[in-house]
XYZ file of C-alpha atoms in Angstrom:
438
model
C -0.012 -0.007 -0.005
C 2.950 2.335 0.418
C 3.096 2.771 -3.369
C -0.395 4.269 -3.413
C 0.967 7.375 -1.690
C 2.521 8.446 -4.992
C -0.282 7.678 -7.367
C -2.300 10.848 -6.984
C 0.564 13.361 -7.121
C 0.158 13.966 -10.824
C -3.570 13.549 -11.077
C -4.274 16.797 -9.279
C -1.215 18.944 -10.000
C -3.099 21.187 -12.397
C -5.311 22.405 -9.597
C -2.534 24.528 -8.104
C -1.073 25.742 -11.427
C -4.289 26.085 -13.412
C -3.398 29.311 -15.193
C -0.007 28.084 -16.415
C -1.599 24.825 -17.607
C -4.188 26.792 -19.571
C -1.504 28.878 -21.275
C 0.781 25.879 -21.964
C -1.944 23.982 -23.813
C -3.589 27.157 -25.151
C -6.942 26.185 -23.639
C -9.649 27.945 -21.637
C -10.068 27.539 -17.925
C -13.203 25.431 -18.570
C -11.132 23.018 -20.661
C -8.438 22.818 -18.027
C -11.070 22.058 -15.379
C -12.182 19.149 -17.588
C -8.857 17.514 -16.756
C -10.270 17.110 -13.245
C -13.801 16.427 -14.380
C -12.749 13.612 -16.731
C -11.192 11.899 -13.742
C -14.607 11.775 -12.097
C -16.417 10.791 -15.297
C -14.023 7.951 -16.167
C -14.048 6.484 -12.654
C -17.778 5.840 -12.709
C -17.878 3.059 -15.359
C -14.450 1.750 -14.315
C -15.558 1.667 -10.689
C -17.932 -1.235 -11.213
C -15.166 -3.250 -12.876
C -12.765 -2.319 -10.058
C -15.250 -3.549 -7.403
C -15.785 -6.814 -9.281
C -12.087 -7.430 -9.821
C -11.135 -6.678 -6.200
C -13.843 -8.957 -4.823
C -13.499 -11.734 -7.385
C -9.862 -11.871 -8.536
C -8.179 -10.450 -5.479
C -6.033 -7.620 -4.115
C -2.623 -8.394 -5.637
C -3.717 -8.559 -9.259
C -5.915 -5.473 -8.812
C -3.135 -3.393 -7.222
C -0.586 -4.259 -9.907
C -3.145 -3.612 -12.670
C -3.906 -0.215 -11.135
C -0.205 0.656 -10.930
C 0.329 -0.114 -14.636
C -2.753 1.899 -15.665
C -1.428 4.853 -13.727
C 1.997 4.653 -15.395
C 0.531 4.286 -18.872
C -1.684 7.325 -18.227
C 1.345 9.358 -17.172
C 3.350 8.335 -20.220
C 0.484 9.252 -22.570
C 0.406 12.738 -21.007
C 4.154 13.042 -21.478
C 3.697 12.636 -25.208
C 2.073 16.091 -25.296
C 5.402 17.827 -24.637
C 7.032 16.592 -27.854
C 7.049 18.628 -31.059
C 5.824 15.725 -33.249
C 2.435 16.097 -31.584
C 0.479 18.868 -33.262
C -0.956 21.699 -31.168
C -4.472 20.529 -31.965
C -3.678 16.968 -30.793
C -2.024 17.783 -27.466
C -5.212 18.326 -25.493
C -6.995 15.146 -26.706
C -3.873 13.094 -25.888
C -3.708 14.737 -22.465
C -7.359 13.892 -21.825
C -6.751 10.285 -22.894
C -3.896 9.968 -20.432
C -6.149 11.384 -17.708
C -8.840 8.806 -18.522
C -6.414 5.874 -18.324
C -4.959 7.124 -15.044
C -8.476 7.695 -13.653
C -9.313 4.033 -14.292
C -6.256 3.028 -12.295
C -7.039 5.345 -9.401
C -10.467 3.783 -8.996
C -8.821 0.543 -7.799
C -6.718 2.534 -5.339
C -9.733 4.236 -3.796
C -11.665 0.981 -3.439
C -8.895 -0.999 -1.740
C -8.449 0.388 1.869
C -11.415 -1.223 3.655
C -10.756 -4.566 1.923
C -7.083 -4.517 2.942
C -8.102 -3.714 6.535
C -10.748 -6.486 6.615
C -8.501 -9.179 5.207
C -5.160 -8.348 6.836
C -5.892 -6.714 10.230
C -7.571 -7.686 13.504
C -10.817 -6.008 14.501
C -8.960 -3.701 16.909
C -6.812 -2.322 14.074
C -9.164 -2.085 11.101
C -10.218 1.562 11.393
C -6.595 2.724 11.664
C -5.550 0.459 8.773
C -8.311 1.898 6.601
C -7.157 5.378 7.583
C -3.524 4.701 6.621
C -4.517 3.231 3.270
C -7.173 5.788 2.364
C -4.930 8.730 3.266
C -2.449 7.692 0.571
C -4.565 9.455 -2.020
C -4.685 12.850 -0.278
C -1.011 12.473 0.633
C -0.286 12.326 -3.120
C -2.443 15.447 -3.554
C -0.557 17.144 -0.740
C 2.708 16.460 -2.517
C 1.247 17.920 -5.714
C -0.031 21.081 -3.967
C 3.355 21.683 -2.361
C 5.636 20.981 -5.285
C 3.655 22.138 -8.318
C 3.771 25.953 -7.786
C 7.488 25.810 -7.020
C 8.400 23.580 -9.966
C 6.141 25.323 -12.462
C 7.456 28.892 -12.364
C 6.425 29.481 -15.973
C 4.275 27.559 -18.441
C 7.126 25.655 -20.074
C 8.002 24.084 -16.704
C 4.916 21.858 -17.097
C 7.110 19.347 -18.952
C 9.434 19.051 -15.947
C 6.504 18.215 -13.678
C 5.229 15.656 -16.168
C 8.533 13.720 -16.109
C 8.753 13.902 -12.308
C 5.316 12.403 -11.951
C 6.029 9.669 -14.499
C 9.115 8.654 -12.504
C 7.014 8.510 -9.358
C 4.452 6.330 -11.134
C 7.187 4.011 -12.309
C 8.330 3.650 -8.705
C 4.738 2.776 -7.786
C 4.709 -0.042 -10.363
C 8.004 -1.448 -9.071
C 6.914 -1.321 -5.426
C 3.587 -3.008 -6.241
C 5.209 -5.875 -8.150
C 8.001 -6.430 -5.605
C 6.227 -5.900 -2.243
C 2.584 -6.967 -2.851
C 3.108 -10.694 -2.720
C -0.274 -12.102 -1.648
C -3.936 -11.150 -1.678
C -4.758 -12.694 1.699
C -2.626 -13.649 4.766
C -1.967 -17.299 5.650
C -4.043 -16.979 8.817
C -7.245 -14.905 8.913
C -6.885 -12.141 11.551
C -10.601 -12.127 12.509
C -13.742 -14.292 12.165
C -15.099 -12.024 9.420
C -11.877 -12.341 7.432
C -12.254 -16.106 7.571
C -15.846 -15.986 6.291
C -16.885 -15.843 2.617
C -18.189 -12.502 1.340
C -21.249 -12.326 -0.827
C -20.615 -12.608 -4.570
C -20.538 -9.226 -6.317
C -23.965 -9.256 -7.997
C -25.706 -10.794 -4.974
C -24.142 -8.095 -2.810
C -25.487 -5.377 -5.105
C -29.005 -6.861 -4.780
C -28.740 -6.900 -0.978
C -27.607 -3.287 -0.855
C -30.762 -2.119 -2.667
C -32.812 -2.704 0.443
C -30.390 -1.199 2.944
C -31.762 2.297 3.619
C -29.037 3.256 6.098
C -26.359 2.448 3.564
C -27.915 4.749 0.908
C -28.162 7.629 3.418
C -24.462 7.108 4.173
C -23.679 6.902 0.467
C -25.524 10.124 -0.271
C -23.933 12.172 2.535
C -20.395 10.818 2.558
C -20.348 10.815 -1.275
C -21.500 14.382 -1.121
C -18.702 15.245 1.241
C -16.191 13.714 -1.190
C -17.707 15.730 -4.000
C -17.356 18.962 -2.048
C -13.694 18.196 -1.266
C -13.113 17.603 -4.984
C -14.790 20.884 -5.827
C -12.711 22.821 -3.294
C -9.399 21.321 -4.411
C -10.243 21.867 -8.080
C -11.440 25.464 -7.785
C -9.253 26.674 -4.890
C -7.001 28.875 -7.023
C -9.962 30.270 -8.946
C -11.752 31.154 -5.709
C -8.759 32.875 -4.190
C -7.062 34.647 -7.097
C -9.644 37.446 -7.657
C -8.879 38.655 -4.118
C -5.155 38.817 -4.951
C -4.103 35.521 -3.389
C -1.434 33.962 -5.631
C -0.695 30.390 -6.768
C 1.722 29.824 -3.903
C -0.917 30.732 -1.298
C -3.501 28.570 -3.051
C -1.030 25.673 -3.047
C -0.255 26.290 0.612
C -3.913 26.425 1.514
C -4.553 23.115 -0.258
C -1.539 21.588 1.442
C -2.704 22.765 4.878
C -6.177 21.351 4.273
C -4.752 17.943 3.418
C -1.943 17.937 6.054
C -4.333 18.768 8.888
C -6.821 16.370 7.336
C -4.393 13.479 7.504
C -3.709 14.247 11.175
C -7.445 14.436 11.854
C -8.094 11.165 10.047
C -5.424 9.353 12.072
C -6.868 10.674 15.341
C -10.386 9.676 14.253
C -9.146 6.226 13.225
C -7.555 5.671 16.648
C -10.738 6.813 18.425
C -12.941 4.623 16.227
C -10.738 1.556 16.844
C -10.743 2.214 20.611
C -14.427 2.988 21.067
C -16.091 1.428 18.008
C -18.275 4.588 17.868
C -18.076 4.946 14.055
C -21.393 6.781 13.762
C -20.621 9.353 16.443
C -17.133 10.097 15.045
C -18.544 10.577 11.532
C -21.388 12.864 12.661
C -19.153 15.113 14.788
C -16.648 15.368 11.946
C -19.371 16.257 9.460
C -20.803 19.055 11.633
C -17.425 20.664 12.359
C -16.178 20.410 8.794
C -19.368 22.065 7.561
C -18.902 24.969 9.974
C -15.316 25.560 8.893
C -16.117 25.298 5.183
C -18.680 28.101 5.681
C -16.031 30.140 7.492
C -13.533 29.600 4.630
C -16.038 30.678 1.981
C -16.916 33.875 3.824
C -13.280 34.765 4.546
C -12.277 34.128 0.923
C -14.487 37.035 -0.175
C -12.093 39.521 1.419
C -8.501 40.618 0.785
C -5.647 40.370 3.239
C -7.085 37.525 5.312
C -4.261 35.062 4.682
C -3.992 33.729 8.218
C -7.703 33.288 8.804
C -8.247 31.683 5.410
C -5.393 29.252 5.997
C -6.689 28.420 9.475
C -10.278 27.856 8.364
C -9.383 25.610 5.441
C -6.914 23.685 7.608
C -9.649 22.977 10.207
C -12.097 22.108 7.414
C -9.632 19.499 6.274
C -8.918 18.287 9.784
C -12.534 17.393 10.543
C -13.572 16.644 6.963
C -10.909 14.014 6.365
C -11.789 12.359 9.688
C -15.096 11.381 8.077
C -13.815 9.370 5.130
C -11.945 6.336 6.569
C -14.335 6.041 9.500
C -17.314 6.126 7.146
C -15.714 3.448 4.959
C -15.396 1.143 7.966
C -18.990 1.943 8.983
C -20.181 1.088 5.477
C -18.605 -2.336 5.779
C -20.142 -2.786 9.256
C -23.716 -1.974 8.196
C -23.631 -3.997 4.958
C -21.905 -7.174 6.167
C -21.534 -9.822 4.617
C -21.494 -7.779 1.367
C -17.914 -7.616 0.049
C -15.891 -4.616 1.223
C -14.987 -3.249 -2.210
C -18.670 -3.302 -3.236
C -20.039 -1.213 -0.384
C -17.129 1.231 -0.127
C -16.854 1.418 -3.900
C -20.422 2.641 -4.218
C -19.721 5.465 -1.755
C -16.737 6.492 -3.836
C -18.810 6.385 -7.043
C -21.484 8.487 -5.377
C -18.802 11.101 -4.657
C -17.633 10.977 -8.264
C -21.127 11.399 -9.726
C -22.056 14.216 -7.341
C -18.662 15.807 -7.958
C -19.309 15.917 -11.685
C -22.657 17.586 -11.191
C -21.413 20.104 -8.605
C -18.352 21.114 -10.663
C -20.320 21.605 -13.867
C -22.976 23.709 -12.113
C -20.372 25.734 -10.171
C -18.576 26.718 -13.375
C -21.857 27.572 -15.069
C -23.137 29.872 -12.283
C -19.839 31.674 -11.570
C -20.347 35.365 -12.445
C -18.122 38.003 -14.062
C -16.387 40.331 -11.634
C -18.077 43.638 -10.866
C -16.489 46.736 -12.348
C -15.134 47.625 -8.933
C -13.541 44.210 -8.332
C -12.201 43.973 -11.898
C -10.267 47.205 -11.368
C -8.487 45.919 -8.282
C -5.133 44.086 -8.404
C -5.416 40.303 -8.865
C -2.964 37.372 -8.636
C -4.234 35.860 -11.894
C -4.227 37.372 -15.386
C -7.187 39.366 -16.707
C -8.127 38.189 -20.189
C -6.765 35.250 -22.170
C -7.037 31.719 -20.827
C -7.821 32.526 -17.202
C -10.429 35.201 -16.606
C -11.051 35.840 -12.857
C -14.660 35.348 -11.874
C -16.906 36.044 -8.876
C -17.354 32.668 -7.081
C -19.801 33.930 -4.459
C -22.825 32.048 -5.810
C -20.988 28.715 -6.411
C -19.480 28.954 -2.940
C -22.880 29.532 -1.354
C -24.261 26.564 -3.283
C -21.446 24.370 -1.982
C -22.075 25.557 1.583
C -25.766 24.840 1.244
C -25.072 21.312 0.027
C -22.685 20.814 2.925
C -25.415 21.772 5.391
C -27.871 19.423 3.633
C -25.505 16.435 3.823
C -24.753 17.263 7.475
C -28.473 17.223 8.337
C -29.039 13.940 6.477
C -26.292 12.038 8.273
C -26.791 13.637 11.674
C -30.566 13.330 11.961
C -31.634 10.539 9.603
C -28.739 8.039 9.664
C -28.735 5.273 12.260
C -26.139 2.474 12.209
C -26.473 -1.219 13.034
C -23.034 -2.826 13.221
C -23.676 -6.209 11.604
C -20.065 -7.256 11.238
C -19.228 -6.587 14.886
C -22.313 -8.484 16.020
C -21.422 -11.446 13.757
C -17.871 -11.519 15.146
C -19.064 -11.345 18.705
C -21.379 -14.301 18.070
C -18.577 -16.218 16.400
C -16.197 -15.590 19.319
C -18.854 -16.530 21.847
C -19.603 -19.729 19.934
C -15.906 -20.559 19.786
C -15.501 -19.943 23.514
C -18.541 -22.081 24.345
C -17.323 -24.941 22.101
C -13.939 -24.742 23.822
C -15.484 -25.028 27.268
C -17.706 -27.922 26.205
C -14.693 -29.689 24.761
C -12.783 -29.195 28.008
C -15.699 -30.455 30.036
C -16.000 -33.593 27.924
C -12.325 -34.338 28.288
């Protein structure tokens, strides 16, 4: 799983150098944003195949397959820097590379809960899911930190492309060398020793699980909002004269604090088994700090407060994801882990597509007063600064809606824990009976 840390570093690099990417490929900001949107679109159909492959063929083959897809996607994108590729062909080739890499990333996002279930004891599963699921944002953190400093001007995009391809190659090598088996020799828990439902039977069972669909709606919505913030962060901040470096720093703080928050939440969930309570508290606090960030981003010279608000948004928002994945497995047992957690991820991708398209459509031109003020992004050309007040309010409204749904309507029944308790009790009873007979 260590190799997964690197996989996302390229996929999101354009979010912190959007303007230079637009100029390098001579495309509009809408077309550059499609490099993120296509990731979401491609992962929806590939997600069903990823769930099936993980649950049917196994972890090792799926991880290696994902690593190769990611590397191939990176190499396709590298082709765009060569002169033999015409200017008109560069963008389609770039999109193709994004699509291939997106298909590989789907496997990565579906794997954490399955790894935790098969390889870790019940007292370690939440933390194991946290470690694995945080590999993706750790890659994004690396991208947010390094991209603005590597890409000083538009021609530096090629340097970043080669760096990310080298990282992806390392991921392939690590996967093939270190991922040796799909399951351990000895199951670490009773549920790991049991047989999961076949993929299509599991899908049928989930249709009648109302609690799961409420969790899928709200947690998927939270993923979609995170995607929207990381994609549009520079565009939200630049009209108020916050530059690329500050946008990259803000994104990095959100993810760094988020990783810390997720680890703390994972430890608490493993210790207390209160998955529902941890998720609900994280949702409420992350919603409050996202509202604070949006309001502060409307004003100039609020660097410290903006950085603090988005860091705290990440801290509590990231705490939701791994805990919610474990809770999804708990409330859907014995449905296979990649099936239940995969549907949550797909919900986030679908909602993310809708939110990002609407947000770009409803963003308004700057007022005459704001247009005359200094800005950290160019006026005219590929990157026209816009007023993001309405999209930001929409995102805040959705956050409040998801928070209400999961806090008031969602109630969890931990089926996996109950089944394991019964299995342990039965094993203990059988042991006592055997001792009594002897």
